[in-house]
Amino acid sequence: MAIVSAKLCRYLLPLNCCLVKYHSINSIAPSHALQETVKNAVEAKAYQDIPDLLISFEQACQNPNPFSFLSTFPHRMQVVDEMLQSFIPIRPHSRAQAAYAYLLSFTLQSSNPLPLGLVILQRTLRSGCVPVAQTRLLLSSAWLDCRKESRSVSDILFEMQSIGYNPDCSTCNYLISSLCAVDQLDEAVKVLKGMSKAGCVPDLESFDTVVGAMCTVRKTSEALDMIQKMVEKVGLTPRQGTIVKVASALRANKEIWRAVELIEFLERKDYPVGFESYDLVVKGCLDSGENILAGKLVMGMTEKGFVPYIRTRHKVVERLAGAGEWKLANAVRQRFSELRVDFDIRSGENNP
């Protein structure tokens, strides 16, 4: 208790708190003492002291939230805004991590979580701090509650301007990923489509998150539509990882013709397709018995400078020969010979 008293004195004195107030704080539990100390800091507008207070009393921060007093605080939005602005010059930024986390947690669980919660999230992300895992659930719950009131995506985002902030892509992307993390894919798609009306143009991260979630639940038609929108309407180059996810989902769904069409679509638009995507689709063709398609795809693959793994090479030629497609089988084998790659299955999978 003596340690707690010493720490309280160190922070209460700069705030011009009287000795009587200190003794009253010292007589209660550390968590409530901390909350009272933070409240004194806020009343004195000594906001920059708050991050160090939370660090010093880390064990006392668990429950209740040290910002709980704000629920009855007048002009709460103005106070939080002043607090956030005071945190900007703090170095290193990680010193404010706990302050951002507790402030965001309190706000998202309050009766009016948005738009203030989005503002705190934005400042957290811009500081380079990472929101705690629980934030995704709290943010998603707060967002869905607001949407139940028939408020549009853009209207909720635009409300940030009432506090002097503008919605940005990073904040929207965190919201999208949070919704996907709690199985709210349909709402995540609505945010992706509606964020543009709030002045936030979706970027690669926006699309990658949504497409990845679609692939996880094998909504391949929606994923393909999203890829097409990325390329034709937004002009973005899909990440190789995104293409791989879609190709993998199509293979799992045995929609191999659509996977081939995806590759052909991207190539027509002069967008690169990586080796892993080709490899997945070729193997999918072999899995589905589409041996001629596999042979043609391998020929196109080699023209891009990609050489299938040796087991895949051997299987393609073997399947073509077994189906009586000698002409294509010989063409594929000849192509491998021109590239001077091993064709003996015994030489091992590690050979190119």
mmCIF file of C-alpha atoms in Angstrom:
data_model
loop_
_atom_site.group_PDB
_atom_site.id
_atom_site.type_symbol
_atom_site.label_atom_id
_atom_site.label_comp_id
_atom_site.label_asym_id
_atom_site.label_seq_id
_atom_site.Cartn_x
_atom_site.Cartn_y
_atom_site.Cartn_z
ATOM 1 C CA MET A 1 0.000 0.000 0.000
ATOM 2 C CA ALA A 2 2.963 2.293 0.663
ATOM 3 C CA ILE A 3 4.055 1.880 -2.963
ATOM 4 C CA VAL A 4 0.590 2.804 -4.176
ATOM 5 C CA SER A 5 0.631 5.870 -1.915
ATOM 6 C CA ALA A 6 3.975 7.017 -3.259
ATOM 7 C CA LYS A 7 2.814 6.695 -6.844
ATOM 8 C CA LEU A 8 -0.423 8.508 -6.148
ATOM 9 C CA CYS A 9 1.452 11.393 -4.504
ATOM 10 C CA ARG A 10 3.784 11.671 -7.464
ATOM 11 C CA TYR A 11 0.895 12.179 -9.855
ATOM 12 C CA LEU A 12 -1.590 13.997 -7.656
ATOM 13 C CA LEU A 13 0.782 16.801 -6.643
ATOM 14 C CA PRO A 14 1.360 18.087 -10.200
ATOM 15 C CA LEU A 15 -2.385 18.192 -10.566
ATOM 16 C CA ASN A 16 -2.645 20.568 -7.562
ATOM 17 C CA CYS A 17 -4.729 18.038 -5.621
ATOM 18 C CA CYS A 18 -4.911 18.641 -1.919
ATOM 19 C CA LEU A 19 -3.521 16.274 0.702
ATOM 20 C CA VAL A 20 -7.005 15.509 2.006
ATOM 21 C CA LYS A 21 -8.102 14.257 -1.406
ATOM 22 C CA TYR A 22 -4.993 12.090 -1.595
ATOM 23 C CA HIS A 23 -5.752 10.403 1.740
ATOM 24 C CA SER A 24 -9.329 9.669 0.636
ATOM 25 C CA ILE A 25 -8.037 7.986 -2.529
ATOM 26 C CA ASN A 26 -5.401 6.046 -0.633
ATOM 27 C CA SER A 27 -8.094 4.487 1.565
ATOM 28 C CA ILE A 28 -9.910 2.756 -1.332
ATOM 29 C CA ALA A 29 -9.033 -0.089 -3.698
ATOM 30 C CA PRO A 30 -6.170 0.571 -6.172
ATOM 31 C CA SER A 31 -8.474 0.297 -9.214
ATOM 32 C CA HIS A 32 -10.851 2.939 -7.832
ATOM 33 C CA ALA A 33 -7.909 5.043 -6.693
ATOM 34 C CA LEU A 34 -6.551 4.965 -10.228
ATOM 35 C CA GLN A 35 -9.916 5.909 -11.686
ATOM 36 C CA GLU A 36 -10.099 8.880 -9.302
ATOM 37 C CA THR A 37 -6.548 9.865 -10.220
ATOM 38 C CA VAL A 38 -7.318 9.723 -13.942
ATOM 39 C CA LYS A 39 -10.459 11.754 -13.323
ATOM 40 C CA ASN A 40 -8.393 14.394 -11.518
ATOM 41 C CA ALA A 41 -5.992 14.479 -14.469
ATOM 42 C CA VAL A 42 -8.885 15.007 -16.873
ATOM 43 C CA GLU A 43 -10.416 17.757 -14.733
ATOM 44 C CA ALA A 44 -7.023 19.479 -14.596
ATOM 45 C CA LYS A 45 -6.604 18.923 -18.380
ATOM 46 C CA ALA A 46 -3.306 17.174 -17.606
ATOM 47 C CA TYR A 47 -4.069 14.641 -20.331
ATOM 48 C CA GLN A 48 -0.455 13.819 -21.138
ATOM 49 C CA ASP A 49 -0.016 12.382 -17.632
ATOM 50 C CA ILE A 50 -2.685 9.735 -18.233
ATOM 51 C CA PRO A 51 -0.615 7.220 -20.293
ATOM 52 C CA ASP A 52 2.061 7.080 -17.567
ATOM 53 C CA LEU A 53 -0.593 6.735 -14.874
ATOM 54 C CA LEU A 54 -2.033 3.691 -16.629
ATOM 55 C CA ILE A 55 1.410 2.163 -17.111
ATOM 56 C CA SER A 56 2.314 2.685 -13.434
ATOM 57 C CA PHE A 57 -0.915 1.111 -12.226
ATOM 58 C CA GLU A 58 -1.157 -1.613 -14.837
ATOM 59 C CA GLN A 59 -2.518 -4.254 -12.444
ATOM 60 C CA ALA A 60 -5.200 -1.907 -11.170
ATOM 61 C CA CYS A 61 -6.502 -1.177 -14.670
ATOM 62 C CA GLN A 62 -8.321 -4.434 -15.181
ATOM 63 C CA ASN A 63 -11.701 -3.661 -13.629
ATOM 64 C CA PRO A 64 -13.431 -1.286 -13.588
ATOM 65 C CA ASN A 65 -12.267 0.573 -16.678
ATOM 66 C CA PRO A 66 -10.250 3.618 -15.507
ATOM 67 C CA PHE A 67 -12.327 5.821 -17.848
ATOM 68 C CA SER A 68 -15.689 4.671 -16.463
ATOM 69 C CA PHE A 69 -16.237 8.082 -14.844
ATOM 70 C CA LEU A 70 -16.670 9.568 -18.325
ATOM 71 C CA SER A 71 -20.162 8.067 -18.518
ATOM 72 C CA THR A 72 -21.439 10.928 -16.358
ATOM 73 C CA PHE A 73 -18.922 13.507 -17.498
ATOM 74 C CA PRO A 74 -20.248 16.674 -19.172
ATOM 75 C CA HIS A 75 -19.091 17.406 -22.747
ATOM 76 C CA ARG A 76 -17.658 13.889 -23.067
ATOM 77 C CA MET A 77 -16.911 14.133 -26.792
ATOM 78 C CA GLN A 78 -15.005 17.380 -26.356
ATOM 79 C CA VAL A 79 -12.987 15.955 -23.463
ATOM 80 C CA VAL A 80 -12.101 12.792 -25.383
ATOM 81 C CA ASP A 81 -11.095 14.840 -28.418
ATOM 82 C CA GLU A 82 -8.789 16.997 -26.279
ATOM 83 C CA MET A 83 -7.357 13.860 -24.746
ATOM 84 C CA LEU A 84 -6.674 12.282 -28.139
ATOM 85 C CA GLN A 85 -4.977 15.436 -29.407
ATOM 86 C CA SER A 86 -2.743 15.541 -26.335
ATOM 87 C CA PHE A 87 -1.597 11.961 -27.001
ATOM 88 C CA ILE A 88 -0.286 12.781 -30.511
ATOM 89 C CA PRO A 89 3.120 14.258 -29.477
ATOM 90 C CA ILE A 90 3.802 11.499 -26.914
ATOM 91 C CA ARG A 91 6.949 9.506 -27.726
ATOM 92 C CA PRO A 92 7.324 6.665 -28.117
ATOM 93 C CA HIS A 93 3.786 6.186 -29.376
ATOM 94 C CA SER A 94 3.592 2.868 -27.520
ATOM 95 C CA ARG A 95 3.381 4.798 -24.226
ATOM 96 C CA ALA A 96 -0.202 5.672 -25.133
ATOM 97 C CA GLN A 97 -1.163 2.078 -26.040
ATOM 98 C CA ALA A 98 -2.980 1.378 -22.756
ATOM 99 C CA ALA A 99 -4.720 4.758 -22.790
ATOM 100 C CA TYR A 100 -6.056 4.180 -26.296
ATOM 101 C CA ALA A 101 -7.103 0.606 -25.433
ATOM 102 C CA TYR A 102 -9.072 1.477 -22.268
ATOM 103 C CA LEU A 103 -10.601 4.581 -23.785
ATOM 104 C CA LEU A 104 -11.741 2.620 -26.851
ATOM 105 C CA SER A 105 -13.061 -0.271 -24.764
ATOM 106 C CA PHE A 106 -15.076 2.063 -22.546
ATOM 107 C CA THR A 107 -16.511 4.015 -25.482
ATOM 108 C CA LEU A 108 -17.543 0.968 -27.522
ATOM 109 C CA GLN A 109 -19.447 -0.388 -24.507
ATOM 110 C CA SER A 110 -21.147 2.924 -23.717
ATOM 111 C CA SER A 111 -24.724 3.830 -24.639
ATOM 112 C CA ASN A 112 -23.568 5.931 -27.613
ATOM 113 C CA PRO A 113 -20.463 4.166 -28.958
ATOM 114 C CA LEU A 114 -20.364 5.715 -32.430
ATOM 115 C CA PRO A 115 -19.009 7.879 -33.950
ATOM 116 C CA LEU A 116 -16.682 8.520 -30.989
ATOM 117 C CA GLY A 117 -15.481 4.910 -31.027
ATOM 118 C CA LEU A 118 -14.468 5.247 -34.678
ATOM 119 C CA VAL A 119 -12.557 8.439 -33.880
ATOM 120 C CA ILE A 120 -10.594 6.752 -31.072
ATOM 121 C CA LEU A 121 -9.924 3.759 -33.332
ATOM 122 C CA GLN A 122 -8.600 6.084 -36.035
ATOM 123 C CA ARG A 123 -6.221 7.817 -33.646
ATOM 124 C CA THR A 124 -5.095 4.429 -32.291
ATOM 125 C CA LEU A 125 -4.248 3.138 -35.762
ATOM 126 C CA ARG A 126 -2.546 6.358 -36.826
ATOM 127 C CA SER A 127 -0.334 6.243 -33.752
ATOM 128 C CA GLY A 128 0.897 2.825 -34.832
ATOM 129 C CA CYS A 129 -0.683 1.113 -31.830
ATOM 130 C CA VAL A 130 -2.544 -2.164 -32.323
ATOM 131 C CA PRO A 131 -6.045 -2.411 -30.824
ATOM 132 C CA VAL A 132 -6.516 -5.324 -28.431
ATOM 133 C CA ALA A 133 -8.246 -8.434 -29.777
ATOM 134 C CA GLN A 134 -11.483 -7.718 -27.918
ATOM 135 C CA THR A 135 -11.903 -4.537 -29.962
ATOM 136 C CA ARG A 136 -13.080 -6.465 -33.027
ATOM 137 C CA LEU A 137 -16.055 -7.939 -31.187
ATOM 138 C CA LEU A 138 -16.959 -4.685 -29.431
ATOM 139 C CA LEU A 139 -16.667 -2.642 -32.623
ATOM 140 C CA SER A 140 -18.741 -5.120 -34.645
ATOM 141 C CA SER A 141 -21.456 -5.190 -31.994
ATOM 142 C CA ALA A 142 -21.591 -1.384 -31.789
ATOM 143 C CA TRP A 143 -21.661 -1.074 -35.576
ATOM 144 C CA LEU A 144 -24.461 -3.618 -36.034
ATOM 145 C CA ASP A 145 -26.545 -1.917 -33.347
ATOM 146 C CA CYS A 146 -26.252 1.382 -35.210
ATOM 147 C CA ARG A 147 -27.149 -0.270 -38.497
ATOM 148 C CA LYS A 148 -30.305 -1.745 -36.939
ATOM 149 C CA GLU A 149 -31.528 1.827 -36.659
ATOM 150 C CA SER A 150 -31.664 1.957 -40.482
ATOM 151 C CA ARG A 151 -28.648 4.241 -40.702
ATOM 152 C CA SER A 152 -26.567 3.928 -43.852
ATOM 153 C CA VAL A 153 -22.874 3.087 -43.873
ATOM 154 C CA SER A 154 -21.911 6.515 -45.183
ATOM 155 C CA ASP A 155 -24.128 8.345 -42.668
ATOM 156 C CA ILE A 156 -22.466 6.617 -39.699
ATOM 157 C CA LEU A 157 -18.989 7.284 -41.093
ATOM 158 C CA PHE A 158 -19.806 10.917 -41.859
ATOM 159 C CA GLU A 159 -20.805 11.470 -38.233
ATOM 160 C CA MET A 160 -17.084 11.466 -37.415
ATOM 161 C CA GLN A 161 -17.007 14.944 -38.929
ATOM 162 C CA SER A 162 -19.212 16.225 -36.123
ATOM 163 C CA ILE A 163 -16.191 15.775 -33.829
ATOM 164 C CA GLY A 164 -13.735 17.240 -36.327
ATOM 165 C CA TYR A 165 -12.470 14.012 -37.915
ATOM 166 C CA ASN A 166 -12.842 12.520 -41.378
ATOM 167 C CA PRO A 167 -13.348 8.799 -42.026
ATOM 168 C CA ASP A 168 -10.377 7.129 -43.686
ATOM 169 C CA CYS A 169 -9.563 3.854 -45.378
ATOM 170 C CA SER A 170 -7.590 2.392 -42.476
ATOM 171 C CA THR A 171 -10.505 2.811 -40.080
ATOM 172 C CA CYS A 172 -12.923 1.289 -42.602
ATOM 173 C CA ASN A 173 -10.550 -1.603 -43.260
ATOM 174 C CA TYR A 174 -10.328 -2.385 -39.553
ATOM 175 C CA LEU A 175 -14.115 -2.327 -39.378
ATOM 176 C CA ILE A 176 -14.367 -4.646 -42.395
ATOM 177 C CA SER A 177 -11.872 -7.125 -40.956
ATOM 178 C CA SER A 178 -13.667 -7.016 -37.589
ATOM 179 C CA LEU A 179 -17.004 -7.842 -39.191
ATOM 180 C CA CYS A 180 -15.419 -10.692 -41.151
ATOM 181 C CA ALA A 181 -13.825 -12.003 -37.944
ATOM 182 C CA VAL A 182 -17.250 -12.363 -36.294
ATOM 183 C CA ASP A 183 -18.930 -13.982 -39.323
ATOM 184 C CA GLN A 184 -20.665 -10.830 -40.526
ATOM 185 C CA LEU A 185 -19.463 -11.083 -44.119
ATOM 186 C CA ASP A 186 -22.615 -9.606 -45.655
ATOM 187 C CA GLU A 187 -22.285 -6.485 -43.509
ATOM 188 C CA ALA A 188 -18.563 -6.269 -44.337
ATOM 189 C CA VAL A 189 -19.478 -6.228 -48.044
ATOM 190 C CA LYS A 190 -21.970 -3.428 -47.390
ATOM 191 C CA VAL A 191 -19.243 -1.398 -45.665
ATOM 192 C CA LEU A 192 -16.915 -2.027 -48.612
ATOM 193 C CA LYS A 193 -19.558 -0.820 -51.052
ATOM 194 C CA GLY A 194 -20.696 2.106 -48.906
ATOM 195 C CA MET A 195 -17.380 3.537 -47.745
ATOM 196 C CA SER A 196 -16.817 5.294 -51.086
ATOM 197 C CA LYS A 197 -19.836 7.513 -50.431
ATOM 198 C CA ALA A 198 -18.070 8.685 -47.283
ATOM 199 C CA GLY A 199 -14.959 9.637 -49.260
ATOM 200 C CA CYS A 200 -13.002 6.448 -48.524
ATOM 201 C CA VAL A 201 -12.002 4.639 -51.707
ATOM 202 C CA PRO A 202 -11.492 0.911 -50.997
ATOM 203 C CA ASP A 203 -7.880 -0.211 -51.398
ATOM 204 C CA LEU A 204 -6.193 -3.589 -51.799
ATOM 205 C CA GLU A 205 -6.544 -4.334 -48.093
ATOM 206 C CA SER A 206 -10.297 -3.714 -48.258
ATOM 207 C CA PHE A 207 -10.824 -6.123 -51.134
ATOM 208 C CA ASP A 208 -8.319 -8.711 -49.916
ATOM 209 C CA THR A 209 -10.073 -8.977 -46.542
ATOM 210 C CA VAL A 210 -13.517 -9.440 -48.082
ATOM 211 C CA VAL A 211 -12.383 -11.816 -50.837
ATOM 212 C CA GLY A 212 -10.422 -13.861 -48.305
ATOM 213 C CA ALA A 213 -13.509 -14.180 -46.089
ATOM 214 C CA MET A 214 -15.607 -15.189 -49.103
ATOM 215 C CA CYS A 215 -13.094 -17.871 -50.010
ATOM 216 C CA THR A 216 -13.067 -19.202 -46.445
ATOM 217 C CA VAL A 217 -16.800 -19.959 -46.696
ATOM 218 C CA ARG A 218 -16.425 -20.912 -50.386
ATOM 219 C CA LYS A 219 -18.616 -18.145 -51.761
ATOM 220 C CA THR A 220 -16.742 -18.374 -55.019
ATOM 221 C CA SER A 221 -19.243 -16.542 -57.226
ATOM 222 C CA GLU A 222 -19.135 -13.516 -54.948
ATOM 223 C CA ALA A 223 -15.339 -13.692 -54.768
ATOM 224 C CA LEU A 224 -15.040 -13.746 -58.562
ATOM 225 C CA ASP A 225 -17.421 -10.789 -58.858
ATOM 226 C CA MET A 226 -15.288 -8.885 -56.353
ATOM 227 C CA ILE A 227 -12.097 -9.637 -58.306
ATOM 228 C CA GLN A 228 -13.772 -8.399 -61.469
ATOM 229 C CA LYS A 229 -14.854 -5.201 -59.735
ATOM 230 C CA MET A 230 -11.325 -4.649 -58.421
ATOM 231 C CA VAL A 231 -9.861 -4.908 -61.902
ATOM 232 C CA GLU A 232 -12.474 -3.289 -64.125
ATOM 233 C CA LYS A 233 -14.071 -0.633 -61.924
ATOM 234 C CA VAL A 234 -11.421 0.297 -59.373
ATOM 235 C CA GLY A 235 -8.307 -0.469 -61.419
ATOM 236 C CA LEU A 236 -6.492 -2.325 -58.648
ATOM 237 C CA THR A 237 -4.023 -5.138 -59.243
ATOM 238 C CA PRO A 238 -5.100 -8.116 -57.113
ATOM 239 C CA ARG A 239 -2.464 -9.393 -54.740
ATOM 240 C CA GLN A 240 -1.017 -12.772 -55.620
ATOM 241 C CA GLY A 241 -2.187 -14.054 -52.258
ATOM 242 C CA THR A 242 -5.745 -13.000 -53.106
ATOM 243 C CA ILE A 243 -5.679 -14.838 -56.429
ATOM 244 C CA VAL A 244 -4.322 -17.934 -54.701
ATOM 245 C CA LYS A 245 -7.187 -17.858 -52.184
ATOM 246 C CA VAL A 246 -9.775 -17.688 -54.956
ATOM 247 C CA ALA A 247 -8.068 -20.418 -57.000
ATOM 248 C CA SER A 248 -7.854 -22.640 -53.937
ATOM 249 C CA ALA A 249 -11.560 -22.150 -53.122
ATOM 250 C CA LEU A 250 -12.538 -22.903 -56.735
ATOM 251 C CA ARG A 251 -10.440 -26.057 -56.681
ATOM 252 C CA ALA A 252 -12.049 -27.140 -53.394
ATOM 253 C CA ASN A 253 -15.492 -26.549 -54.954
ATOM 254 C CA LYS A 254 -14.437 -28.495 -58.060
ATOM 255 C CA GLU A 255 -15.176 -25.408 -60.175
ATOM 256 C CA ILE A 256 -12.012 -25.808 -62.159
ATOM 257 C CA TRP A 257 -13.329 -24.293 -65.398
ATOM 258 C CA ARG A 258 -14.106 -21.091 -63.516
ATOM 259 C CA ALA A 259 -10.576 -21.138 -62.089
ATOM 260 C CA VAL A 260 -9.175 -21.350 -65.611
ATOM 261 C CA GLU A 261 -11.472 -18.513 -66.689
ATOM 262 C CA LEU A 262 -10.143 -16.430 -63.775
ATOM 263 C CA ILE A 263 -6.572 -16.862 -65.000
ATOM 264 C CA GLU A 264 -7.579 -16.073 -68.588
ATOM 265 C CA PHE A 265 -9.481 -12.969 -67.443
ATOM 266 C CA LEU A 266 -6.510 -11.608 -65.505
ATOM 267 C CA GLU A 267 -4.111 -12.311 -68.370
ATOM 268 C CA ARG A 268 -6.381 -10.535 -70.856
ATOM 269 C CA LYS A 269 -6.304 -7.511 -68.578
ATOM 270 C CA ASP A 270 -2.494 -7.744 -68.353
ATOM 271 C CA TYR A 271 -2.544 -8.525 -64.649
ATOM 272 C CA PRO A 272 0.138 -10.937 -63.426
ATOM 273 C CA VAL A 273 -0.732 -14.431 -62.253
ATOM 274 C CA GLY A 274 1.865 -16.145 -60.066
ATOM 275 C CA PHE A 275 3.216 -19.680 -60.100
ATOM 276 C CA GLU A 276 1.208 -20.829 -57.079
ATOM 277 C CA SER A 277 -2.106 -19.929 -58.727
ATOM 278 C CA TYR A 278 -1.151 -21.781 -61.917
ATOM 279 C CA ASP A 279 -0.005 -24.782 -59.889
ATOM 280 C CA LEU A 280 -3.290 -24.952 -57.961
ATOM 281 C CA VAL A 281 -5.394 -24.781 -61.105
ATOM 282 C CA VAL A 282 -3.331 -27.387 -62.989
ATOM 283 C CA LYS A 283 -3.628 -29.769 -60.049
ATOM 284 C CA GLY A 284 -7.341 -29.003 -59.892
ATOM 285 C CA CYS A 285 -7.664 -29.945 -63.565
ATOM 286 C CA LEU A 286 -5.940 -33.264 -62.876
ATOM 287 C CA ASP A 287 -8.151 -33.865 -59.816
ATOM 288 C CA SER A 288 -11.257 -33.314 -61.944
ATOM 289 C CA GLY A 289 -10.057 -35.424 -64.860
ATOM 290 C CA GLU A 290 -9.772 -32.374 -67.104
ATOM 291 C CA ASN A 291 -6.517 -33.649 -68.573
ATOM 292 C CA ILE A 292 -6.631 -31.765 -71.878
ATOM 293 C CA LEU A 293 -7.328 -28.544 -69.991
ATOM 294 C CA ALA A 294 -4.376 -29.333 -67.715
ATOM 295 C CA GLY A 295 -2.102 -29.842 -70.732
ATOM 296 C CA LYS A 296 -3.147 -26.564 -72.338
ATOM 297 C CA LEU A 297 -2.742 -24.716 -69.064
ATOM 298 C CA VAL A 298 0.748 -26.142 -68.591
ATOM 299 C CA MET A 299 1.729 -24.940 -72.074
ATOM 300 C CA GLY A 300 0.520 -21.447 -71.196
ATOM 301 C CA MET A 301 2.247 -21.689 -67.856
ATOM 302 C CA THR A 302 5.637 -22.386 -69.425
ATOM 303 C CA GLU A 303 5.219 -19.417 -71.757
ATOM 304 C CA LYS A 304 5.121 -17.253 -68.624
ATOM 305 C CA GLY A 305 8.402 -18.780 -67.476
ATOM 306 C CA PHE A 306 6.820 -21.125 -64.925
ATOM 307 C CA VAL A 307 7.708 -24.811 -64.834
ATOM 308 C CA PRO A 308 5.397 -27.208 -62.963
ATOM 309 C CA TYR A 309 6.812 -29.482 -60.276
ATOM 310 C CA ILE A 310 8.204 -32.719 -61.674
ATOM 311 C CA ARG A 311 5.379 -34.897 -60.353
ATOM 312 C CA THR A 312 2.859 -32.588 -61.975
ATOM 313 C CA ARG A 313 4.791 -32.645 -65.253
ATOM 314 C CA HIS A 314 4.890 -36.421 -65.248
ATOM 315 C CA LYS A 315 1.206 -36.753 -64.353
ATOM 316 C CA VAL A 316 0.047 -34.339 -67.092
ATOM 317 C CA VAL A 317 1.914 -36.210 -69.861
ATOM 318 C CA GLU A 318 0.891 -39.593 -68.455
ATOM 319 C CA ARG A 319 -2.794 -38.621 -68.295
ATOM 320 C CA LEU A 320 -2.764 -37.159 -71.808
ATOM 321 C CA ALA A 321 -1.145 -40.289 -73.223
ATOM 322 C CA GLY A 322 -3.612 -42.487 -71.368
ATOM 323 C CA ALA A 323 -6.504 -40.528 -72.884
ATOM 324 C CA GLY A 324 -5.067 -40.956 -76.387
ATOM 325 C CA GLU A 325 -4.138 -37.278 -76.658
ATOM 326 C CA TRP A 326 -0.729 -38.127 -78.083
ATOM 327 C CA LYS A 327 -0.303 -34.900 -80.011
ATOM 328 C CA LEU A 328 -0.779 -32.682 -76.958
ATOM 329 C CA ALA A 329 1.208 -35.096 -74.768
ATOM 330 C CA ASN A 330 4.166 -34.945 -77.137
ATOM 331 C CA ALA A 331 3.875 -31.156 -77.393
ATOM 332 C CA VAL A 332 3.992 -30.833 -73.605
ATOM 333 C CA ARG A 333 6.926 -33.245 -73.333
ATOM 334 C CA GLN A 334 8.750 -31.399 -76.115
ATOM 335 C CA ARG A 335 8.183 -28.112 -74.333
ATOM 336 C CA PHE A 336 9.755 -29.512 -71.188
ATOM 337 C CA SER A 337 12.715 -30.760 -73.226
ATOM 338 C CA GLU A 338 13.204 -27.277 -74.694
ATOM 339 C CA LEU A 339 13.282 -25.867 -71.190
ATOM 340 C CA ARG A 340 15.869 -28.503 -70.259
ATOM 341 C CA VAL A 341 14.082 -29.660 -67.157
ATOM 342 C CA ASP A 342 14.096 -33.181 -65.678
ATOM 343 C CA PHE A 343 11.222 -35.424 -66.615
ATOM 344 C CA ASP A 344 12.249 -38.552 -64.726
ATOM 345 C CA ILE A 345 9.888 -38.993 -61.785
ATOM 346 C CA ARG A 346 12.678 -40.706 -59.856
ATOM 347 C CA SER A 347 14.727 -37.505 -59.831
ATOM 348 C CA GLY A 348 12.469 -36.123 -57.100
ATOM 349 C CA GLU A 349 9.899 -33.451 -56.455
ATOM 350 C CA ASN A 350 12.511 -30.832 -55.559
ATOM 351 C CA ASN A 351 13.694 -30.478 -59.134
ATOM 352 C CA PRO A 352 12.082 -27.609 -61.067
#
